[in-house]
Amino acid sequence: EAGVTQFPSHSVIEKGQTVTLRCDPISGHDNLYWYRRVMGKEIKFLLHFVKESKQDESGMPNNRFLAERTGGTYSTLKVQPAELEDSGVYFCASSESQGAWAKNIQYFGAGTRLSVL
Amino acid sequence: KNQVEQSPQSLIILEGKNCTLQCNYTVSPFSNLRWYKQDTGRGPVSLTIMTFSENTKSNGRYTATLDADTKQSSLHITASQLSDSASYICVVSANFMSGATNKLIFGTGTLLAVQP
């Protein structure tokens, strides 16, 4: 069974440009999460989809970030326009169940390393 | 403030030796605590998950402990192998009953290097 896949693995862009990251979750997983790790810091939550709906987007840094999950399958995260501080590794994860007490295992992709110059 | 702190930041041990990694957290409301292993260039992979009622959980040579009273956890690795070289991340899941996401709060990780 395929795991969570992310594309591209690495993206180098200039400040002011637009970049779109893609995540394909494990087939059948309704829950999809985006996280980000900035250099030297811990991984931080960005947002959570349940199927095609945004369940929680409280971690999105600002309105330059737009996440979509049309059809409830793959998701994209667009950064427009990119700033230097957006550099980091963006991880996507998916899980089957989600509930207040669910020990839902989140399966992570390998991440997209974004470098904004 | 919800926070997860890990120690040490990095650790070098010889192959075959044991080691213990520490995690302290100040997360509320607590749902569960997880240890993840992250190899270089890969995403984190779940090793163990413990709720407040579980004080130990094993996964092969990995044994995690949890003291929910003192809000501390440890990950013990027995008979280390070269393939254990990775970053080990302590993650606490916060349970917000209002219907929002069961958020994962990550530590910065302990970078373990196992040398031959």
PDB file of C-alpha atoms in Angstrom:
ATOM      1  CA  GLU A   1       0.000   0.000   0.000  1.00  0.00           C
ATOM      2  CA  ALA A   2       1.348   3.429  -0.935  1.00  0.00           C
ATOM      3  CA  GLY A   3       2.118   5.797   1.895  1.00  0.00           C
ATOM      4  CA  VAL A   4       1.615   9.547   1.982  1.00  0.00           C
ATOM      5  CA  THR A   5       3.354  11.085  -0.986  1.00  0.00           C
ATOM      6  CA  GLN A   6       4.386  14.685  -1.387  1.00  0.00           C
ATOM      7  CA  PHE A   7       5.527  16.593  -4.423  1.00  0.00           C
ATOM      8  CA  PRO A   8       7.920  18.167  -5.073  1.00  0.00           C
ATOM      9  CA  SER A   9      10.529  16.925  -2.627  1.00  0.00           C
ATOM     10  CA  HIS A  10      12.400  20.191  -2.910  1.00  0.00           C
ATOM     11  CA  SER A  11      11.469  23.588  -4.298  1.00  0.00           C
ATOM     12  CA  VAL A  12      13.687  26.635  -4.646  1.00  0.00           C
ATOM     13  CA  ILE A  13      11.936  29.888  -5.532  1.00  0.00           C
ATOM     14  CA  GLU A  14      12.570  33.593  -5.294  1.00  0.00           C
ATOM     15  CA  LYS A  15      10.814  35.897  -2.909  1.00  0.00           C
ATOM     16  CA  GLY A  16       7.528  37.055  -4.384  1.00  0.00           C
ATOM     17  CA  GLN A  17       6.970  33.955  -6.496  1.00  0.00           C
ATOM     18  CA  THR A  18       4.206  31.420  -6.076  1.00  0.00           C
ATOM     19  CA  VAL A  19       4.676  27.790  -5.121  1.00  0.00           C
ATOM     20  CA  THR A  20       2.169  24.970  -4.874  1.00  0.00           C
ATOM     21  CA  LEU A  21       2.851  21.888  -2.815  1.00  0.00           C
ATOM     22  CA  ARG A  22       0.905  18.709  -3.300  1.00  0.00           C
ATOM     23  CA  CYS A  23       0.027  15.894  -0.937  1.00  0.00           C
ATOM     24  CA  ASP A  24      -1.549  12.550  -1.779  1.00  0.00           C
ATOM     25  CA  PRO A  25      -2.792  10.876   1.411  1.00  0.00           C
ATOM     26  CA  ILE A  26      -3.134   7.172   1.972  1.00  0.00           C
ATOM     27  CA  SER A  27      -6.149   5.948   0.067  1.00  0.00           C
ATOM     28  CA  GLY A  28      -9.270   5.948   2.219  1.00  0.00           C
ATOM     29  CA  HIS A  29      -7.930   8.344   4.831  1.00  0.00           C
ATOM     30  CA  ASP A  30     -10.486  11.086   5.428  1.00  0.00           C
ATOM     31  CA  ASN A  31      -8.168  13.171   7.584  1.00  0.00           C
ATOM     32  CA  LEU A  32      -5.360  15.155   6.035  1.00  0.00           C
ATOM     33  CA  TYR A  33      -3.020  17.474   7.907  1.00  0.00           C
ATOM     34  CA  TRP A  34      -0.403  20.013   6.922  1.00  0.00           C
ATOM     35  CA  TYR A  35       2.556  20.811   9.150  1.00  0.00           C
ATOM     36  CA  ARG A  36       5.637  22.948   8.799  1.00  0.00           C
ATOM     37  CA  ARG A  37       9.113  22.810  10.306  1.00  0.00           C
ATOM     38  CA  VAL A  38      11.099  26.006  10.158  1.00  0.00           C
ATOM     39  CA  MET A  39      14.878  25.657  10.535  1.00  0.00           C
ATOM     40  CA  GLY A  40      15.855  24.905  14.110  1.00  0.00           C
ATOM     41  CA  LYS A  41      12.295  24.854  15.371  1.00  0.00           C
ATOM     42  CA  GLU A  42       9.750  22.164  16.098  1.00  0.00           C
ATOM     43  CA  ILE A  43       7.164  20.883  13.643  1.00  0.00           C
ATOM     44  CA  LYS A  44       4.015  22.962  13.872  1.00  0.00           C
ATOM     45  CA  PHE A  45       0.441  22.304  12.862  1.00  0.00           C
ATOM     46  CA  LEU A  46      -0.982  24.319   9.982  1.00  0.00           C
ATOM     47  CA  LEU A  47      -4.393  22.871   9.232  1.00  0.00           C
ATOM     48  CA  HIS A  48      -6.611  19.817   9.146  1.00  0.00           C
ATOM     49  CA  PHE A  49      -9.034  18.604   6.485  1.00  0.00           C
ATOM     50  CA  VAL A  50     -11.801  16.105   7.016  1.00  0.00           C
ATOM     51  CA  LYS A  51     -12.558  14.960   3.513  1.00  0.00           C
ATOM     52  CA  GLU A  52     -12.862  18.205   1.549  1.00  0.00           C
ATOM     53  CA  SER A  53     -13.744  20.413   4.521  1.00  0.00           C
ATOM     54  CA  LYS A  54     -11.341  22.474   6.579  1.00  0.00           C
ATOM     55  CA  GLN A  55     -11.825  21.270  10.140  1.00  0.00           C
ATOM     56  CA  ASP A  56      -9.200  23.484  11.714  1.00  0.00           C
ATOM     57  CA  GLU A  57      -6.974  26.048  10.051  1.00  0.00           C
ATOM     58  CA  SER A  58      -5.828  27.821  13.170  1.00  0.00           C
ATOM     59  CA  GLY A  59      -2.165  27.163  12.425  1.00  0.00           C
ATOM     60  CA  MET A  60      -2.065  28.885   9.040  1.00  0.00           C
ATOM     61  CA  PRO A  61       0.422  31.759   9.396  1.00  0.00           C
ATOM     62  CA  ASN A  62      -1.347  34.327   7.209  1.00  0.00           C
ATOM     63  CA  ASN A  63      -3.487  34.784   4.117  1.00  0.00           C
ATOM     64  CA  ARG A  64      -0.590  34.147   1.765  1.00  0.00           C
ATOM     65  CA  PHE A  65      -1.187  30.466   2.454  1.00  0.00           C
ATOM     66  CA  LEU A  66      -4.103  28.697   0.786  1.00  0.00           C
ATOM     67  CA  ALA A  67      -4.883  25.026   1.224  1.00  0.00           C
ATOM     68  CA  GLU A  68      -7.417  23.087  -0.792  1.00  0.00           C
ATOM     69  CA  ARG A  69      -8.640  19.530  -0.939  1.00  0.00           C
ATOM     70  CA  THR A  70     -11.091  19.376  -3.778  1.00  0.00           C
ATOM     71  CA  GLY A  71     -12.959  16.086  -3.925  1.00  0.00           C
ATOM     72  CA  GLY A  72     -11.547  14.990  -0.613  1.00  0.00           C
ATOM     73  CA  THR A  73      -8.559  13.219  -2.131  1.00  0.00           C
ATOM     74  CA  TYR A  74      -5.265  14.993  -2.675  1.00  0.00           C
ATOM     75  CA  SER A  75      -4.514  18.394  -1.209  1.00  0.00           C
ATOM     76  CA  THR A  76      -2.522  21.397  -2.337  1.00  0.00           C
ATOM     77  CA  LEU A  77      -0.902  24.123  -0.297  1.00  0.00           C
ATOM     78  CA  LYS A  78      -0.191  27.304  -2.197  1.00  0.00           C
ATOM     79  CA  VAL A  79       2.064  30.078  -0.968  1.00  0.00           C
ATOM     80  CA  GLN A  80       1.541  33.360  -2.797  1.00  0.00           C
ATOM     81  CA  PRO A  81       3.606  35.481  -2.715  1.00  0.00           C
ATOM     82  CA  ALA A  82       6.383  33.604  -0.951  1.00  0.00           C
ATOM     83  CA  GLU A  83       8.507  35.380   1.657  1.00  0.00           C
ATOM     84  CA  LEU A  84      11.920  34.450   3.043  1.00  0.00           C
ATOM     85  CA  GLU A  85      10.424  33.290   6.353  1.00  0.00           C
ATOM     86  CA  ASP A  86       8.307  30.715   4.534  1.00  0.00           C
ATOM     87  CA  SER A  87      11.391  28.556   4.019  1.00  0.00           C
ATOM     88  CA  GLY A  88      11.191  25.234   5.790  1.00  0.00           C
ATOM     89  CA  VAL A  89       9.980  21.680   5.407  1.00  0.00           C
ATOM     90  CA  TYR A  90       6.269  21.210   4.823  1.00  0.00           C
ATOM     91  CA  PHE A  91       4.894  17.868   5.932  1.00  0.00           C
ATOM     92  CA  CYS A  92       1.606  16.305   5.095  1.00  0.00           C
ATOM     93  CA  ALA A  93       0.023  13.532   7.152  1.00  0.00           C
ATOM     94  CA  SER A  94      -3.133  11.490   6.903  1.00  0.00           C
ATOM     95  CA  SER A  95      -5.132   9.353   9.274  1.00  0.00           C
ATOM     96  CA  GLU A  96      -8.215   7.159   9.315  1.00  0.00           C
ATOM     97  CA  SER A  97     -10.050   8.185  12.437  1.00  0.00           C
ATOM     98  CA  GLN A  98     -10.325  11.391  14.336  1.00  0.00           C
ATOM     99  CA  GLY A  99     -12.087  11.896  17.602  1.00  0.00           C
ATOM    100  CA  ALA A 100     -11.564  13.543  20.924  1.00  0.00           C
ATOM    101  CA  TRP A 101     -10.026  10.424  22.422  1.00  0.00           C
ATOM    102  CA  ALA A 102      -8.983   8.583  19.306  1.00  0.00           C
ATOM    103  CA  LYS A 103      -5.397   7.388  19.234  1.00  0.00           C
ATOM    104  CA  ASN A 104      -5.351   8.148  15.569  1.00  0.00           C
ATOM    105  CA  ILE A 105      -2.025   7.340  14.009  1.00  0.00           C
ATOM    106  CA  GLN A 106      -0.963  10.007  11.585  1.00  0.00           C
ATOM    107  CA  TYR A 107       1.179   8.775   8.721  1.00  0.00           C
ATOM    108  CA  PHE A 108       3.580  11.374   7.445  1.00  0.00           C
ATOM    109  CA  GLY A 109       4.965  12.043   4.021  1.00  0.00           C
ATOM    110  CA  ALA A 110       8.650  12.733   3.465  1.00  0.00           C
ATOM    111  CA  GLY A 111       7.980  16.450   3.239  1.00  0.00           C
ATOM    112  CA  THR A 112       8.668  19.210   0.756  1.00  0.00           C
ATOM    113  CA  ARG A 113      11.713  21.322   1.493  1.00  0.00           C
ATOM    114  CA  LEU A 114      10.924  24.889   0.428  1.00  0.00           C
ATOM    115  CA  SER A 115      13.737  27.371   0.017  1.00  0.00           C
ATOM    116  CA  VAL A 116      12.769  30.995  -0.632  1.00  0.00           C
ATOM    117  CA  LEU A 117      15.702  33.096  -1.801  1.00  0.00           C
TER     118      LEU A 117
ATOM    119  CA  LYS B   1       1.619  27.775  26.997  1.00  0.00           C
ATOM    120  CA  ASN B   2       1.456  24.329  25.410  1.00  0.00           C
ATOM    121  CA  GLN B   3       5.017  23.140  25.110  1.00  0.00           C
ATOM    122  CA  VAL B   4       7.041  19.962  24.718  1.00  0.00           C
ATOM    123  CA  GLU B   5      10.697  19.951  25.726  1.00  0.00           C
ATOM    124  CA  GLN B   6      13.174  17.201  25.001  1.00  0.00           C
ATOM    125  CA  SER B   7      16.613  16.351  26.272  1.00  0.00           C
ATOM    126  CA  PRO B   8      19.298  15.890  25.350  1.00  0.00           C
ATOM    127  CA  GLN B   9      19.324  17.807  22.071  1.00  0.00           C
ATOM    128  CA  SER B  10      21.770  15.304  20.646  1.00  0.00           C
ATOM    129  CA  LEU B  11      23.386  12.081  21.743  1.00  0.00           C
ATOM    130  CA  ILE B  12      26.156   9.841  20.463  1.00  0.00           C
ATOM    131  CA  ILE B  13      26.351   6.237  21.612  1.00  0.00           C
ATOM    132  CA  LEU B  14      28.181   3.111  20.552  1.00  0.00           C
ATOM    133  CA  GLU B  15      26.390   0.318  18.782  1.00  0.00           C
ATOM    134  CA  GLY B  16      24.954  -2.193  21.218  1.00  0.00           C
ATOM    135  CA  LYS B  17      24.591   0.297  24.067  1.00  0.00           C
ATOM    136  CA  ASN B  18      21.322   1.428  25.622  1.00  0.00           C
ATOM    137  CA  CYS B  19      20.102   4.989  25.892  1.00  0.00           C
ATOM    138  CA  THR B  20      17.202   6.965  27.328  1.00  0.00           C
ATOM    139  CA  LEU B  21      15.672  10.093  25.891  1.00  0.00           C
ATOM    140  CA  GLN B  22      13.598  12.484  27.986  1.00  0.00           C
ATOM    141  CA  CYS B  23      10.472  14.500  27.323  1.00  0.00           C
ATOM    142  CA  ASN B  24       8.694  17.025  29.557  1.00  0.00           C
ATOM    143  CA  TYR B  25       5.451  18.632  28.530  1.00  0.00           C
ATOM    144  CA  THR B  26       3.063  21.347  29.607  1.00  0.00           C
ATOM    145  CA  VAL B  27       0.088  20.572  27.398  1.00  0.00           C
ATOM    146  CA  SER B  28      -3.520  20.826  28.411  1.00  0.00           C
ATOM    147  CA  PRO B  29      -5.923  19.254  27.950  1.00  0.00           C
ATOM    148  CA  PHE B  30      -3.825  16.120  27.490  1.00  0.00           C
ATOM    149  CA  SER B  31      -5.023  13.366  25.200  1.00  0.00           C
ATOM    150  CA  ASN B  32      -2.044  11.141  24.511  1.00  0.00           C
ATOM    151  CA  LEU B  33       1.714  11.150  24.091  1.00  0.00           C
ATOM    152  CA  ARG B  34       3.548   9.780  21.104  1.00  0.00           C
ATOM    153  CA  TRP B  35       7.124   9.088  20.188  1.00  0.00           C
ATOM    154  CA  TYR B  36       8.112   9.403  16.568  1.00  0.00           C
ATOM    155  CA  LYS B  37      11.311   8.407  14.785  1.00  0.00           C
ATOM    156  CA  GLN B  38      12.412  10.563  11.887  1.00  0.00           C
ATOM    157  CA  ASP B  39      15.163   9.385   9.597  1.00  0.00           C
ATOM    158  CA  THR B  40      17.039  11.983   7.574  1.00  0.00           C
ATOM    159  CA  GLY B  41      15.004  13.021   4.555  1.00  0.00           C
ATOM    160  CA  ARG B  42      11.932  11.119   5.690  1.00  0.00           C
ATOM    161  CA  GLY B  43       8.746  11.953   7.510  1.00  0.00           C
ATOM    162  CA  PRO B  44       8.208  11.034  11.169  1.00  0.00           C
ATOM    163  CA  VAL B  45       7.121   7.458  11.847  1.00  0.00           C
ATOM    164  CA  SER B  46       5.068   6.569  14.912  1.00  0.00           C
ATOM    165  CA  LEU B  47       6.769   4.326  17.492  1.00  0.00           C
ATOM    166  CA  THR B  48       4.373   4.394  20.454  1.00  0.00           C
ATOM    167  CA  ILE B  49       1.192   6.101  21.600  1.00  0.00           C
ATOM    168  CA  MET B  50       0.170   6.265  25.271  1.00  0.00           C
ATOM    169  CA  THR B  51      -2.876   7.715  26.988  1.00  0.00           C
ATOM    170  CA  PHE B  52      -2.759   9.050  30.545  1.00  0.00           C
ATOM    171  CA  SER B  53      -3.739   5.643  31.923  1.00  0.00           C
ATOM    172  CA  GLU B  54      -0.834   3.847  30.253  1.00  0.00           C
ATOM    173  CA  ASN B  55       2.545   4.211  31.903  1.00  0.00           C
ATOM    174  CA  THR B  56       4.597   2.013  29.615  1.00  0.00           C
ATOM    175  CA  LYS B  57       4.450   0.844  26.014  1.00  0.00           C
ATOM    176  CA  SER B  58       6.954  -1.220  24.068  1.00  0.00           C
ATOM    177  CA  ASN B  59       7.660  -1.577  20.385  1.00  0.00           C
ATOM    178  CA  GLY B  60      10.514  -4.005  19.842  1.00  0.00           C
ATOM    179  CA  ARG B  61      13.680  -2.500  21.309  1.00  0.00           C
ATOM    180  CA  TYR B  62      11.863   0.756  22.065  1.00  0.00           C
ATOM    181  CA  THR B  63      10.135   1.222  25.417  1.00  0.00           C
ATOM    182  CA  ALA B  64       8.293   4.420  26.266  1.00  0.00           C
ATOM    183  CA  THR B  65       7.177   5.422  29.747  1.00  0.00           C
ATOM    184  CA  LEU B  66       4.717   8.070  30.815  1.00  0.00           C
ATOM    185  CA  ASP B  67       4.190   9.759  34.162  1.00  0.00           C
ATOM    186  CA  ALA B  68       1.070  11.843  33.687  1.00  0.00           C
ATOM    187  CA  ASP B  69       1.366  13.310  37.183  1.00  0.00           C
ATOM    188  CA  THR B  70       4.789  14.830  36.596  1.00  0.00           C
ATOM    189  CA  LYS B  71       4.138  15.260  32.866  1.00  0.00           C
ATOM    190  CA  GLN B  72       7.265  13.398  31.887  1.00  0.00           C
ATOM    191  CA  SER B  73       7.984  10.690  29.388  1.00  0.00           C
ATOM    192  CA  SER B  74      11.040   8.742  28.373  1.00  0.00           C
ATOM    193  CA  LEU B  75      12.021   6.589  25.439  1.00  0.00           C
ATOM    194  CA  HIS B  76      14.468   3.801  26.169  1.00  0.00           C
ATOM    195  CA  ILE B  77      16.328   2.147  23.319  1.00  0.00           C
ATOM    196  CA  THR B  78      17.878  -1.216  24.067  1.00  0.00           C
ATOM    197  CA  ALA B  79      20.878  -2.744  22.293  1.00  0.00           C
ATOM    198  CA  SER B  80      21.151   0.104  19.817  1.00  0.00           C
ATOM    199  CA  GLN B  81      21.800  -0.521  16.148  1.00  0.00           C
ATOM    200  CA  LEU B  82      23.267   1.715  13.474  1.00  0.00           C
ATOM    201  CA  SER B  83      19.801   2.027  11.963  1.00  0.00           C
ATOM    202  CA  ASP B  84      18.575   3.672  15.160  1.00  0.00           C
ATOM    203  CA  SER B  85      20.443   6.819  14.132  1.00  0.00           C
ATOM    204  CA  ALA B  86      17.656   9.349  13.654  1.00  0.00           C
ATOM    205  CA  SER B  87      15.784  12.182  15.301  1.00  0.00           C
ATOM    206  CA  TYR B  88      13.344  11.060  18.016  1.00  0.00           C
ATOM    207  CA  ILE B  89      10.438  13.399  18.504  1.00  0.00           C
ATOM    208  CA  CYS B  90       8.111  13.522  21.487  1.00  0.00           C
ATOM    209  CA  VAL B  91       4.623  14.629  20.501  1.00  0.00           C
ATOM    210  CA  VAL B  92       1.702  15.390  22.784  1.00  0.00           C
ATOM    211  CA  SER B  93      -1.835  15.327  21.504  1.00  0.00           C
ATOM    212  CA  ALA B  94      -4.118  17.976  22.977  1.00  0.00           C
ATOM    213  CA  ASN B  95      -7.767  17.120  23.286  1.00  0.00           C
ATOM    214  CA  PHE B  96     -10.000  20.088  22.577  1.00  0.00           C
ATOM    215  CA  MET B  97     -13.523  18.884  23.229  1.00  0.00           C
ATOM    216  CA  SER B  98     -15.056  21.777  21.332  1.00  0.00           C
ATOM    217  CA  GLY B  99     -14.849  19.732  18.180  1.00  0.00           C
ATOM    218  CA  ALA B 100     -11.626  21.105  16.823  1.00  0.00           C
ATOM    219  CA  THR B 101      -8.720  18.998  15.724  1.00  0.00           C
ATOM    220  CA  ASN B 102      -6.936  16.745  18.187  1.00  0.00           C
ATOM    221  CA  LYS B 103      -3.767  18.824  17.812  1.00  0.00           C
ATOM    222  CA  LEU B 104      -0.278  17.394  17.847  1.00  0.00           C
ATOM    223  CA  ILE B 105       2.301  19.505  19.676  1.00  0.00           C
ATOM    224  CA  PHE B 106       5.852  18.557  18.782  1.00  0.00           C
ATOM    225  CA  GLY B 107       9.123  18.723  20.647  1.00  0.00           C
ATOM    226  CA  THR B 108      12.248  19.733  18.754  1.00  0.00           C
ATOM    227  CA  GLY B 109      13.588  16.206  18.927  1.00  0.00           C
ATOM    228  CA  THR B 110      16.713  14.428  20.130  1.00  0.00           C
ATOM    229  CA  LEU B 111      19.218  13.656  17.415  1.00  0.00           C
ATOM    230  CA  LEU B 112      20.695  10.220  18.094  1.00  0.00           C
ATOM    231  CA  ALA B 113      23.837   8.997  16.377  1.00  0.00           C
ATOM    232  CA  VAL B 114      24.809   5.351  16.855  1.00  0.00           C
ATOM    233  CA  GLN B 115      28.429   4.704  15.998  1.00  0.00           C
ATOM    234  CA  PRO B 116      30.079   1.350  15.225  1.00  0.00           C
TER     235      PRO B 116
END
